Coordinates of C-alpha atoms in Angstrom, one line a residue:
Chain A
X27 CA 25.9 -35.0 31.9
X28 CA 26.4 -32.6 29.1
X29 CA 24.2 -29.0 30.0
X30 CA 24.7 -27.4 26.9
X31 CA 21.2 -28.7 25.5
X32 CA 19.3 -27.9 29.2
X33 CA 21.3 -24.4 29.0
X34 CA 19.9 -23.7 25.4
X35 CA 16.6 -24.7 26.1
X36 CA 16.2 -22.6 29.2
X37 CA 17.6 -19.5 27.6
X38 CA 15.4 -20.0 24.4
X39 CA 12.2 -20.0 26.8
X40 CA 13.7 -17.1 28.9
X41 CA 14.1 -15.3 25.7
X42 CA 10.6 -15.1 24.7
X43 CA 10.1 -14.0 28.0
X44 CA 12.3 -11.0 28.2
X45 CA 10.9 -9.9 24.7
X46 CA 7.7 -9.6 25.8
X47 CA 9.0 -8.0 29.1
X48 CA 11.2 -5.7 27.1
X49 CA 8.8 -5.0 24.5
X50 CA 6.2 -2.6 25.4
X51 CA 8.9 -0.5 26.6
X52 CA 10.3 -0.3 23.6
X53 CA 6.8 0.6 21.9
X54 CA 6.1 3.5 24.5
X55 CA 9.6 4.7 23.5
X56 CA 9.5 4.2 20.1
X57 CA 6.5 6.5 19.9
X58 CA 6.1 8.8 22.6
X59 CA 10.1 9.6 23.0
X60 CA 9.3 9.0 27.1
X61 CA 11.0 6.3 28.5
X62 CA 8.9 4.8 31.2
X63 CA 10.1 3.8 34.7
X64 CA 7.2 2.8 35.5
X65 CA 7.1 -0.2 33.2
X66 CA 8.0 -2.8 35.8
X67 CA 5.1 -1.5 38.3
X68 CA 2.7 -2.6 35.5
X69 CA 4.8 -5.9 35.5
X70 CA 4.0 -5.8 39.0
X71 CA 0.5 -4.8 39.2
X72 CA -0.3 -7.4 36.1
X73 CA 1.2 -10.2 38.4
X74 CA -0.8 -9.4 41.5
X75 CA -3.7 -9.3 39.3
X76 CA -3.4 -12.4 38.1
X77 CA -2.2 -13.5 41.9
X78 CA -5.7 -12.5 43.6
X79 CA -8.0 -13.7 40.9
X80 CA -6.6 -17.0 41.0
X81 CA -6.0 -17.4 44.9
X82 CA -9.4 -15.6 45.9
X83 CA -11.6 -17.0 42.9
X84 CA -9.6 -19.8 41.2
X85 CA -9.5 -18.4 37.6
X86 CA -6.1 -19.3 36.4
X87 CA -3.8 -17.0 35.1
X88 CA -4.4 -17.6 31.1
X89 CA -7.9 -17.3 31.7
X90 CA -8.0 -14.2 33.6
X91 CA -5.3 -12.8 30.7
X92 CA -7.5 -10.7 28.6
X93 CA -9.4 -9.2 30.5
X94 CA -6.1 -7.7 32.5
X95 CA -5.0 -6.8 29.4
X96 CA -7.2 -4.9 28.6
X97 CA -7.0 -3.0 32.2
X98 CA -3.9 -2.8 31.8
X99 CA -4.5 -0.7 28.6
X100 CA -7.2 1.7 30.6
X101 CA -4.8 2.0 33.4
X102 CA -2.2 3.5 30.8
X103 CA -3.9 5.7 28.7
X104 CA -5.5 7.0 32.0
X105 CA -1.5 7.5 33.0
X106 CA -1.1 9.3 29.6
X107 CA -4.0 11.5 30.1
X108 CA -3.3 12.2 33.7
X109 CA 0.6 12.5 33.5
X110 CA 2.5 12.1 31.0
X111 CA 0.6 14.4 28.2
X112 CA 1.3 17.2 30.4
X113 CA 5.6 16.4 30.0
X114 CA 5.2 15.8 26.3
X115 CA 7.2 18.8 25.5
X116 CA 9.0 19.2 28.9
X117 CA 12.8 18.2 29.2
X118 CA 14.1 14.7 29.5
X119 CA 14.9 15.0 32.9
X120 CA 11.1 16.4 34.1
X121 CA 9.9 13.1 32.0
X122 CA 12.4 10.5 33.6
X123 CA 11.8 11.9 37.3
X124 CA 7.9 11.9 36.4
X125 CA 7.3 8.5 35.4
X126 CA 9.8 7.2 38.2
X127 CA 8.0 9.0 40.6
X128 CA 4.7 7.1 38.8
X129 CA 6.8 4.2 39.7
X130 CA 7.3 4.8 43.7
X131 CA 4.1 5.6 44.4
X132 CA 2.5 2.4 42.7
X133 CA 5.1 0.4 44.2
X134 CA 3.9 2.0 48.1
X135 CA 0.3 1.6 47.4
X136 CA 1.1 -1.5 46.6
X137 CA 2.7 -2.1 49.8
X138 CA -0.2 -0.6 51.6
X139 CA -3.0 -2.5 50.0
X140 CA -0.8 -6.3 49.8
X141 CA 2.2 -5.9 52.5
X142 CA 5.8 -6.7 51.2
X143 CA 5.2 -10.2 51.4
X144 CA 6.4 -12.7 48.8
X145 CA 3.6 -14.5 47.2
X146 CA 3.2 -17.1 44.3
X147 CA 0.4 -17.8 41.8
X148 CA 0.6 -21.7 41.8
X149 CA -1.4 -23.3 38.8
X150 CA -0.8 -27.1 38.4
X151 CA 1.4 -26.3 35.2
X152 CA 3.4 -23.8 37.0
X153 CA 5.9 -26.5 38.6
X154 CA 5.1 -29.7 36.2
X155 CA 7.4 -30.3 33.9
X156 CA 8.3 -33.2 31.6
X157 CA 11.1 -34.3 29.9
X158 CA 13.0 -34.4 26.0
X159 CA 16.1 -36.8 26.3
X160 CA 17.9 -35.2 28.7
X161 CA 16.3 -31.9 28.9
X162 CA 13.9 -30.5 31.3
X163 CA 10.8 -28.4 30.2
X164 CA 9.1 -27.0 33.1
X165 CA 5.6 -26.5 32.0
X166 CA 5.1 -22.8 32.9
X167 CA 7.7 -21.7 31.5
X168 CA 6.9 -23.1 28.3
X169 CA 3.4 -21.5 28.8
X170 CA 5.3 -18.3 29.3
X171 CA 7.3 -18.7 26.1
X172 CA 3.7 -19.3 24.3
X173 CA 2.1 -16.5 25.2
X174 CA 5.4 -14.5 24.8
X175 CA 5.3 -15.2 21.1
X176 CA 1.2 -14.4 20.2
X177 CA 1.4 -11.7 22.0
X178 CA 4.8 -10.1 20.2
X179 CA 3.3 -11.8 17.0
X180 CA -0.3 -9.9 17.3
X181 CA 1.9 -6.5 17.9
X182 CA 3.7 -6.8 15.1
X183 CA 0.5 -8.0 13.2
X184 CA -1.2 -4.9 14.3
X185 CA 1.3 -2.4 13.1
X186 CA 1.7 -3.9 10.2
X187 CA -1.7 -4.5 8.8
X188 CA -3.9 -2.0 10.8
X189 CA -5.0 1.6 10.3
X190 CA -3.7 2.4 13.3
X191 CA -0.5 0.5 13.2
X192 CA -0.1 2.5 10.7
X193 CA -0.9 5.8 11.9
X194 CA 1.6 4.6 15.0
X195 CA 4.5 3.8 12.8
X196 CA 3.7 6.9 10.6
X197 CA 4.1 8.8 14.2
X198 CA 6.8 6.9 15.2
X199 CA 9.1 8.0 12.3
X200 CA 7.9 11.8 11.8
X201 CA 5.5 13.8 14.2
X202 CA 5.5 16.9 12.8
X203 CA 4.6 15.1 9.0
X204 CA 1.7 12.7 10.7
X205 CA 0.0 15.8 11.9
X206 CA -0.1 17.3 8.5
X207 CA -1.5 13.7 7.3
X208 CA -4.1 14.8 9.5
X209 CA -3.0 11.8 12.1
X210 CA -4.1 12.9 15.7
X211 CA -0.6 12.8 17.0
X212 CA -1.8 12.5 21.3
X213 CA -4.5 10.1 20.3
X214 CA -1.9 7.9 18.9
X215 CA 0.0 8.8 22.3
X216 CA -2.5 8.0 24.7
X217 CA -3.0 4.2 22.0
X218 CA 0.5 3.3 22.0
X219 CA 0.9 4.0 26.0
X220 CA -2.0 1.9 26.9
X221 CA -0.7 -0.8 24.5
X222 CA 2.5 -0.4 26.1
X223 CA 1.2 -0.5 29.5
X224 CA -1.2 -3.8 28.0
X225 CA 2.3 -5.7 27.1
X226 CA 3.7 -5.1 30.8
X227 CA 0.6 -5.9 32.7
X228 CA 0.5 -9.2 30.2
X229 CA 4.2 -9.8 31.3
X230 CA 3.2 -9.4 35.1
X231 CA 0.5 -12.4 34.1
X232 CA 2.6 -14.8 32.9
X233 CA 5.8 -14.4 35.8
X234 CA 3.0 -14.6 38.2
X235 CA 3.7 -18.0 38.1
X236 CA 7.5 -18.3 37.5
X237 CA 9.0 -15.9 39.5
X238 CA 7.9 -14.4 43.2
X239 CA 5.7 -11.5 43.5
X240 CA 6.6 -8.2 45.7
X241 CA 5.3 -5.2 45.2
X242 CA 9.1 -4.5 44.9
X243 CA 9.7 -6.8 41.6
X244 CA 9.3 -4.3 39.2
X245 CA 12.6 -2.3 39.1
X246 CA 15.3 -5.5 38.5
X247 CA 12.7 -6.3 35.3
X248 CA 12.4 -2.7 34.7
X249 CA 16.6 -2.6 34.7
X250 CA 16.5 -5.8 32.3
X251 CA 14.0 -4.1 30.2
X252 CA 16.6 -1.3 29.7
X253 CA 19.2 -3.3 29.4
X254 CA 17.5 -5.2 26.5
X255 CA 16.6 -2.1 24.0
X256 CA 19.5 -0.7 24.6
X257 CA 20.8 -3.3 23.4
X258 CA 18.7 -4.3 20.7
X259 CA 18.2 -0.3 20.3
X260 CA 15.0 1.7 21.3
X261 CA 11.6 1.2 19.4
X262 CA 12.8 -1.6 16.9
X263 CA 10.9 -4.7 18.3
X264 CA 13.8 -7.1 15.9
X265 CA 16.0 -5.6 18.1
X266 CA 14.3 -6.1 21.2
X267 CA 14.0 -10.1 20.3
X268 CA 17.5 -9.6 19.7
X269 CA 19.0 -8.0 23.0
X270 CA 16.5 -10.1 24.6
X271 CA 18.3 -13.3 23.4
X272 CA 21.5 -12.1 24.2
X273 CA 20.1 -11.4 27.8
X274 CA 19.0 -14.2 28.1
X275 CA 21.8 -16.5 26.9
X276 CA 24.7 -14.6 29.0
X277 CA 22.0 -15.0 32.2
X278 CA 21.5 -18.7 31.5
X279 CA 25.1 -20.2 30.8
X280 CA 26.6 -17.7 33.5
X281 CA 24.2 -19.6 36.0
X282 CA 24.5 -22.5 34.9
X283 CA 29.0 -22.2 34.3
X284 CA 30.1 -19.9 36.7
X285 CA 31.2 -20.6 40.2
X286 CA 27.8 -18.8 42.3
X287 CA 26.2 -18.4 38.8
X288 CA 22.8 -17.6 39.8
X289 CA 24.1 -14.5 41.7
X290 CA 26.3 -13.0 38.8
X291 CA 23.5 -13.8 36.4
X292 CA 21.5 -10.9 37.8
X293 CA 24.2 -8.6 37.4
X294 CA 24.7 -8.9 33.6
X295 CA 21.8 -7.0 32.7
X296 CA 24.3 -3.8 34.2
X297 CA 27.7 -4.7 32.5
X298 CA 25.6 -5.3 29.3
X299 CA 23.9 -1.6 29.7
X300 CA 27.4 -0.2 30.4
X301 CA 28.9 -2.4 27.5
X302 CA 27.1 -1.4 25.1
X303 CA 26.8 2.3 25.9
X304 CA 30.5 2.5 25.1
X305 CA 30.9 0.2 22.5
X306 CA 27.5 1.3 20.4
X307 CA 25.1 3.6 22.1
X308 CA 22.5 3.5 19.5
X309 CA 22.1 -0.8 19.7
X310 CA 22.3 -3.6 17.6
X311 CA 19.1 -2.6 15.0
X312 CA 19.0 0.9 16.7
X313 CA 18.7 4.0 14.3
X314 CA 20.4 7.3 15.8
X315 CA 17.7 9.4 18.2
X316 CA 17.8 12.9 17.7
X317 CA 16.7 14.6 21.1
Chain B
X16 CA -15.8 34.7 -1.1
X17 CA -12.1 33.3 -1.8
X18 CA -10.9 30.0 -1.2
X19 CA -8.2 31.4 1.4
X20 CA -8.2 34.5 2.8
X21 CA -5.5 35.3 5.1
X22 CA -5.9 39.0 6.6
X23 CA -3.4 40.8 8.8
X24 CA -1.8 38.2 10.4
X25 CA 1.6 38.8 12.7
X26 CA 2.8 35.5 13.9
X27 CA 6.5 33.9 15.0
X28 CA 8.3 32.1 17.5
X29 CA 8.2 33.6 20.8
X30 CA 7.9 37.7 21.2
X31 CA 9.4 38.0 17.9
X32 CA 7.2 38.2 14.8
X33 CA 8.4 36.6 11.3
X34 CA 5.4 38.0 9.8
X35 CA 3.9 41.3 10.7
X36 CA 0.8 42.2 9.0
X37 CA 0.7 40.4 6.3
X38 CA -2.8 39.5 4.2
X39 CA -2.9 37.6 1.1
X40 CA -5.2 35.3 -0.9
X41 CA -6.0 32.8 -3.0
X42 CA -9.4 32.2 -5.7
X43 CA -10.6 28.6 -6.7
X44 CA -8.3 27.2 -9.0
X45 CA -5.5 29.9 -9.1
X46 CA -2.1 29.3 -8.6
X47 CA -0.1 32.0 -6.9
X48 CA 3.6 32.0 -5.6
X49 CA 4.8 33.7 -2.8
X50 CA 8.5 35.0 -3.4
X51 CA 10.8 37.2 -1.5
X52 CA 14.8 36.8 -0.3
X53 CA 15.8 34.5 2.4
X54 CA 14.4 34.9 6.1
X55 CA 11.4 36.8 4.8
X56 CA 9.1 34.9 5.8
X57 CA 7.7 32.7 3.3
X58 CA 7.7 29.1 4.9
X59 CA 6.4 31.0 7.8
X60 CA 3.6 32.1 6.1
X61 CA 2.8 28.9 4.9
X62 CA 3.4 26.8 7.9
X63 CA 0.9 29.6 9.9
X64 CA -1.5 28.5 7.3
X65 CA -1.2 25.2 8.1
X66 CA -1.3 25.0 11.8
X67 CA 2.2 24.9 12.8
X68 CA 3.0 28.4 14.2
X69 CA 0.6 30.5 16.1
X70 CA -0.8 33.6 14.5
X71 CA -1.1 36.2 17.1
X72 CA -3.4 38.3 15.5
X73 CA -5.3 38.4 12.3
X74 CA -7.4 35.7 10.9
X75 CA -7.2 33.3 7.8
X76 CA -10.0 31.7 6.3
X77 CA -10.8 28.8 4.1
X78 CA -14.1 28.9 2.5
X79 CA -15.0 31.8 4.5
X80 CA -14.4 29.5 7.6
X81 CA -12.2 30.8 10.2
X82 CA -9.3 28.5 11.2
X83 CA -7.1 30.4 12.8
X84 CA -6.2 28.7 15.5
X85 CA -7.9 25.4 14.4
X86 CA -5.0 22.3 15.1
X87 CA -3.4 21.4 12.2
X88 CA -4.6 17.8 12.2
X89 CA -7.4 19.4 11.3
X90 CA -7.1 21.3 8.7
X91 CA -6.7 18.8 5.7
X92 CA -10.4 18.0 6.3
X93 CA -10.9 21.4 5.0
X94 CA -9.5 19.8 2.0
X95 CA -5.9 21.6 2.5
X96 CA -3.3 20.0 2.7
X97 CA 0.5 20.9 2.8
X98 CA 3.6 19.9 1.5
X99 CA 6.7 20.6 3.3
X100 CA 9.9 21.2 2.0
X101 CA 11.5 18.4 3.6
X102 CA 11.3 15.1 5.2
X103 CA 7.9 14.9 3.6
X104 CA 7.7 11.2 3.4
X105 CA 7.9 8.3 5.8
X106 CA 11.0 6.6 4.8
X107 CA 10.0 3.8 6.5
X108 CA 6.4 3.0 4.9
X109 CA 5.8 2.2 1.6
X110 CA 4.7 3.9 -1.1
X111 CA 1.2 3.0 -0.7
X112 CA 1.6 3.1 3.1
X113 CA 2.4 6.6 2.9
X114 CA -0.7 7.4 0.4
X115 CA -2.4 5.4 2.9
X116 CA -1.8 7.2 6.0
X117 CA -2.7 10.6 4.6
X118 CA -6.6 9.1 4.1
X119 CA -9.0 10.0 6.4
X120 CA -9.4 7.2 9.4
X121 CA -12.4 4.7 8.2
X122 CA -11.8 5.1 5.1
X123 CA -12.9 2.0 3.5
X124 CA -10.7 0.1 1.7
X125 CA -12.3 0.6 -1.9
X126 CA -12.5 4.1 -1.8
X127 CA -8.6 3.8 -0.9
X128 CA -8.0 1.8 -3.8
X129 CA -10.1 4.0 -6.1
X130 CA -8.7 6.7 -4.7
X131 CA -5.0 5.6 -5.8
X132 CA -6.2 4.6 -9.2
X133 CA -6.8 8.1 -9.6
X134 CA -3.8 9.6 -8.8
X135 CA -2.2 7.2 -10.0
X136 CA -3.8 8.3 -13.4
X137 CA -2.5 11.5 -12.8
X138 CA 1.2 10.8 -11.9
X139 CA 1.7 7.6 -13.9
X140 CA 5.4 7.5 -12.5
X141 CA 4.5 6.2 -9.5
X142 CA 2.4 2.9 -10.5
X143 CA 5.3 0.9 -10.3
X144 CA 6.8 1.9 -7.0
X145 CA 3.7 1.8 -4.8
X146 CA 5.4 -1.2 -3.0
X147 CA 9.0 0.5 -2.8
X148 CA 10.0 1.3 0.8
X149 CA 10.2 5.2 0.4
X150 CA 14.0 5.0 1.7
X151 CA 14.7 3.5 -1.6
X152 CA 13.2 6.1 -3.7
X153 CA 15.0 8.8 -5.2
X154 CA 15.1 12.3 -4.4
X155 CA 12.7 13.1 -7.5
X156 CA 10.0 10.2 -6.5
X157 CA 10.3 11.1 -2.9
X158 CA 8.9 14.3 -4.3
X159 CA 6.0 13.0 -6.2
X160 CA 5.3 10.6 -3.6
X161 CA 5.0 13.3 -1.1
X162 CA 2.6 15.2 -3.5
X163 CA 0.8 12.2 -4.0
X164 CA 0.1 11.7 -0.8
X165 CA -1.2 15.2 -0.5
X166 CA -2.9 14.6 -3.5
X167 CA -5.1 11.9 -1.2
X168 CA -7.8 13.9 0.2
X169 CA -8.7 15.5 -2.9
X170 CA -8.0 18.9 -1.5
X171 CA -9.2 22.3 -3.1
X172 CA -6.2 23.8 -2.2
X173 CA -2.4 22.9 -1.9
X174 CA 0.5 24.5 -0.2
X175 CA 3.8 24.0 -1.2
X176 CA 6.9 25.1 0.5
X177 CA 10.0 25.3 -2.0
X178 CA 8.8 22.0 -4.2
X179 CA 12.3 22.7 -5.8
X180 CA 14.5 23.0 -2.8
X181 CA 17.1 20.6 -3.4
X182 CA 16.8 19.5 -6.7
X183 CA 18.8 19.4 -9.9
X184 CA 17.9 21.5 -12.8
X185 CA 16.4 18.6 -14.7
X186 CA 14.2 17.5 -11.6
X187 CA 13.3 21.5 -10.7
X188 CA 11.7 21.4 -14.4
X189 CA 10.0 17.7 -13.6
X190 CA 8.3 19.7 -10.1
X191 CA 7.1 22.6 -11.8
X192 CA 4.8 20.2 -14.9
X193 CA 4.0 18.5 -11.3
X194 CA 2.7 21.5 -10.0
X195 CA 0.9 22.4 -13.5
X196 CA -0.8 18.8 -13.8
X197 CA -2.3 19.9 -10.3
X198 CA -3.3 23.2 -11.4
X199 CA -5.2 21.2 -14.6
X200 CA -6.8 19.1 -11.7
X201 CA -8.5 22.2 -10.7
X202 CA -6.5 22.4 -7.4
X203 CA -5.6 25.7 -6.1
X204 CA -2.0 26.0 -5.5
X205 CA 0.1 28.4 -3.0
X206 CA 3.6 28.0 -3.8
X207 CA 6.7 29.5 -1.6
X208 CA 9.4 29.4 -3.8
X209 CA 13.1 30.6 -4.0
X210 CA 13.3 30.1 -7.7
X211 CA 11.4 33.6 -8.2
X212 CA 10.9 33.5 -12.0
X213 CA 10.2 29.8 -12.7
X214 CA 7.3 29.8 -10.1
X215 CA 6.1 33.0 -11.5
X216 CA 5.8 31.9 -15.0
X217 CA 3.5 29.2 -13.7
X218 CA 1.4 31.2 -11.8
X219 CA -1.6 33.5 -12.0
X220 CA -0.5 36.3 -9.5
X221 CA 2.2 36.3 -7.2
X222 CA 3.0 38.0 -4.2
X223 CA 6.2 39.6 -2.9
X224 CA 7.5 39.3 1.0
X225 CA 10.0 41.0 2.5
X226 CA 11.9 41.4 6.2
X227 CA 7.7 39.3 7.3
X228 CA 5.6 42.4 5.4
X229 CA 3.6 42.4 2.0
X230 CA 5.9 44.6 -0.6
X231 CA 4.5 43.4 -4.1
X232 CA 1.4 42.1 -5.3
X233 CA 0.7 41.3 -9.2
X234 CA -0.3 39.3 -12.1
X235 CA 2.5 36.4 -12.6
X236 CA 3.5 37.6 -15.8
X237 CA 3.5 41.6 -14.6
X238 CA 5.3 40.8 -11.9
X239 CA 8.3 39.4 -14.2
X240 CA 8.1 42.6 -16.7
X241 CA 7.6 45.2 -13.1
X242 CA 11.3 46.8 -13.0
X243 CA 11.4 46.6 -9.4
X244 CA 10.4 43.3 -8.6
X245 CA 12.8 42.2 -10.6
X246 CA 15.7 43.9 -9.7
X247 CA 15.0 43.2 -6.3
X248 CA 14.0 39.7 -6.3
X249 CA 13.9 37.9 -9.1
X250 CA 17.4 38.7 -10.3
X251 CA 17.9 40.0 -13.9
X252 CA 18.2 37.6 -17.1
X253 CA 22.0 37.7 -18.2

């Protein structure tokens, strides 16, 4: 049987999944300049959300997606507020160990309050599939590619057409010059982190029912995050669709072609990061960052 | 009462003042320039006026009220606004994005449009470029764009830090009818420029910095026939 087409398929729906994964870090850089470590503990935290309410009170996953979402923004504009506004002007180093160390401790409560176990979020469409010709569509993951794509679509729709999209992209491009538009540059901040922190808790949602949940799942997506805007370079979301296919396709046809595929997939993530800071440091789409 | 008032004010970076001392001001519809050599200060002066270095002591006033240390987000409410010398347009946005941006949040979207029309009316060079991605403009409709844009809140007064930095001859004449149309808007204009005699010409009274202190204040016109000033700073005519 020929795997090309079941290859494709897989990576196209894994894609839309790493963009949104990869995404909202690439926002919070974009437009606060502070790469966020913490990114896959609100991966993590949006997938044991979506875990509990659906094993304690049945309310699957897409329904109980809002309403995370929007936690998920409190939670990180209460970060911003807390922690990271106080870095803003600190050295790289004081930013990267903050929000890592924002990342340990989530990770242990999390431990504390749910133990290390590995747990699942098991909606009928999370292992139904069907199938076209020869290819098999599991049903959750094409419900993870859907959801994927409106919420990347409404992003971009919101920067594009509103006000504070536009203030946000204004930001993005020229601090100093937004605050003499009279654009409340932190305000903007504290947005774009909660939106950032929205799009990761929204990612922990949908792999709640593809992939296991630990509190420990956040760093490897956290890593593939990385690995995805640095490829597609930091804070242009084209590019993050872009690394993310690439991700996505070297994953899938390594499993899939490669004697113990599934093992080396995991690792491309790395030699991708490594390749491309040699070969191009500032990405695909990426526009030089002065620091 | 004037329109600014800036009295005494030391300010800088760190321990080290730029400016010590230093009071000038501007009336309701006057344009004056600030001139003096490199390093003396001017941009300072300007950017302490709009927020973006702390003045350690002395005041400065709009309308009589104090803003001193008031953020500079704030300030264009007070119907100030600022244009800096460079990267004074998102390159990213579009024309009308940029316009757009420098309105105040809320603003609903006819008042925007009306808003436009009117400058628009004002610098007719930019009706057909409102959709243009500012990376594509030139360095001349970069510059109108960016005054424009300041042009948005309908302010009462306008700083402007070295308008012709940059620019060819041809355009450096283009900026300076700029800055008159504004003055014939009834804006108040405080100009920083290097190009002592051009912006002197254009103004009512101008004001002499050098090494951060007050040397020379005048009429416009005085200060191009005062011996001194000239020799000193505006260069003489050959």
């Amino acid at each position: 049987m020929d795997l090309i087409p079941q290859a494709f398929s897989d990576a196209v729906l894994l894609a839309g999944l790493y963009t949104l994964m990869a995404v909202g870090l690439s926002l919070g850089f974009g437009v606060v300049r502070i790469i966020n470590f913490a990114h896959g503990e609100m991966i993590m935290l949006g997938a044991y959300g979506a875990f509990w309410l659906f094993t304690l009170f049945g309310v699957d996953p897409l329904i109980s997606l809002p309403a995370l979402i929007v936690v998920g923004y409190v939670v990180g504009w209460l970060l911003f507020k807390g922690f990271i506004a106080k870095v803003l002007d600190a050295p790289h180093i004081n930013q990267i160990l903050l929000t890592f160390g924002l990342g340990l401790a989530i990770q242990h409560i999390a431990i504390i309050l749910w133990t290390g176990n590995a747990r699942s979020a098991t909606p009928v469409y999370a292992t139904s599939s069907f199938l076209i010709g020869d290819v098999l569509v599991v049903h959750g993951r094409l419900v993870a590619f859907a959801v994927a794509v409106v919420m990347v679509a409404a992003l971009i729709a919101w920067l594009r057409w509103s006000e504070t999209g536009l203030a946000t992209r204004a930001v993005a491009e020229n601090r100093a010059a937004a605050t003499l538009m009279g654009v409340d540059v932190r305000r903007i901040y504290a947005l774009s982190f909660g939106v950032s922190c929205a799009l990761g808790v929204a990612t922990g949602v949908v792999v709640s029912f593809i992939l296991t949940i630990t509190p420990f799942m956040g760093f490897p997506m956290l890593v593939k995050a990385i690995a995805i805007v640095i490829l597609g370079g930091l804070g242009s979301i084209p590019g993050t669709v872009i690394g993310a296919l690439v991700l996505a396709f070297a994953e899938t046809f390594a499993s899939y072609y490669l004697p113990e595929g599934s093992g080396w997939a995991e690792g491309i993530a790395f030699v991708l990061i490594i390749g491309i800071l040699i070969l191009r440091p500032r990405g695909i789409l990426g526009e030089a960052v002065e620091t | 009462m004037r329109l600014l008032q800036v009295d005494n004010i030391t300010a800088g970076y760190g321990d080290v003042p730029i400016l010590t001392d230093v009071s000038i001001g501007v009336e309701e519809r006057e344009t004056v320039a600030v001139i003096g050599p490199n390093g003396a200060g001017k941009s300072t002066l300007l950017k302490c006026i709009a927020g973006l270095v702390p003045v350690s002591s002395g005041t400065i006033r709009i309308a009589g009220a104090d803003c001193t240390h008031l953020v500079p987000e704030a300030r264009p409410r007070l119907r100030m606004t600022y244009v800096p010398q460079s990267s004074n347009v998102f390159y990213s946005l579009s024309v009308r994005e940029n316009l757009q941006v420098a309105m105040p949040r809320f603003t609903p979207k006819r008042d925007f449009e009306t808003r436009i029309d009117e400058v628009v009316a004002t610098f007719p060079e930019l009706a057909g470029l409102l959709s243009k991605e500012a990376v594509f403009l030139s360095g001349g409709q970069r510059q109108i764009t960016a005054v424009c844009a300041a042009l948005m809140r309908k302010p009462r007064l306008m700083l402007m830090d070295e308008p012709s930095a940059g620019l060819s001859p041809l355009l450096v004449q283009r900026m300076l009818e700029h800055i008159v149309r504004i003055r014939d808007l009834g804006i108040a204009v405080l100009l920083v420029e290097q190009n002592a005699r051009q912006a002197l010409k254009i103004s009512n009274r101008g004001y002499v910095l050098d090494s951060g202190r007050n040397v020379i204040t005048g009429v416009g016109a005085d200060l191009l026939n005062d011996e001194r000033t000239i020799e000193l700073y505006v260069g003489k005519r050959r």
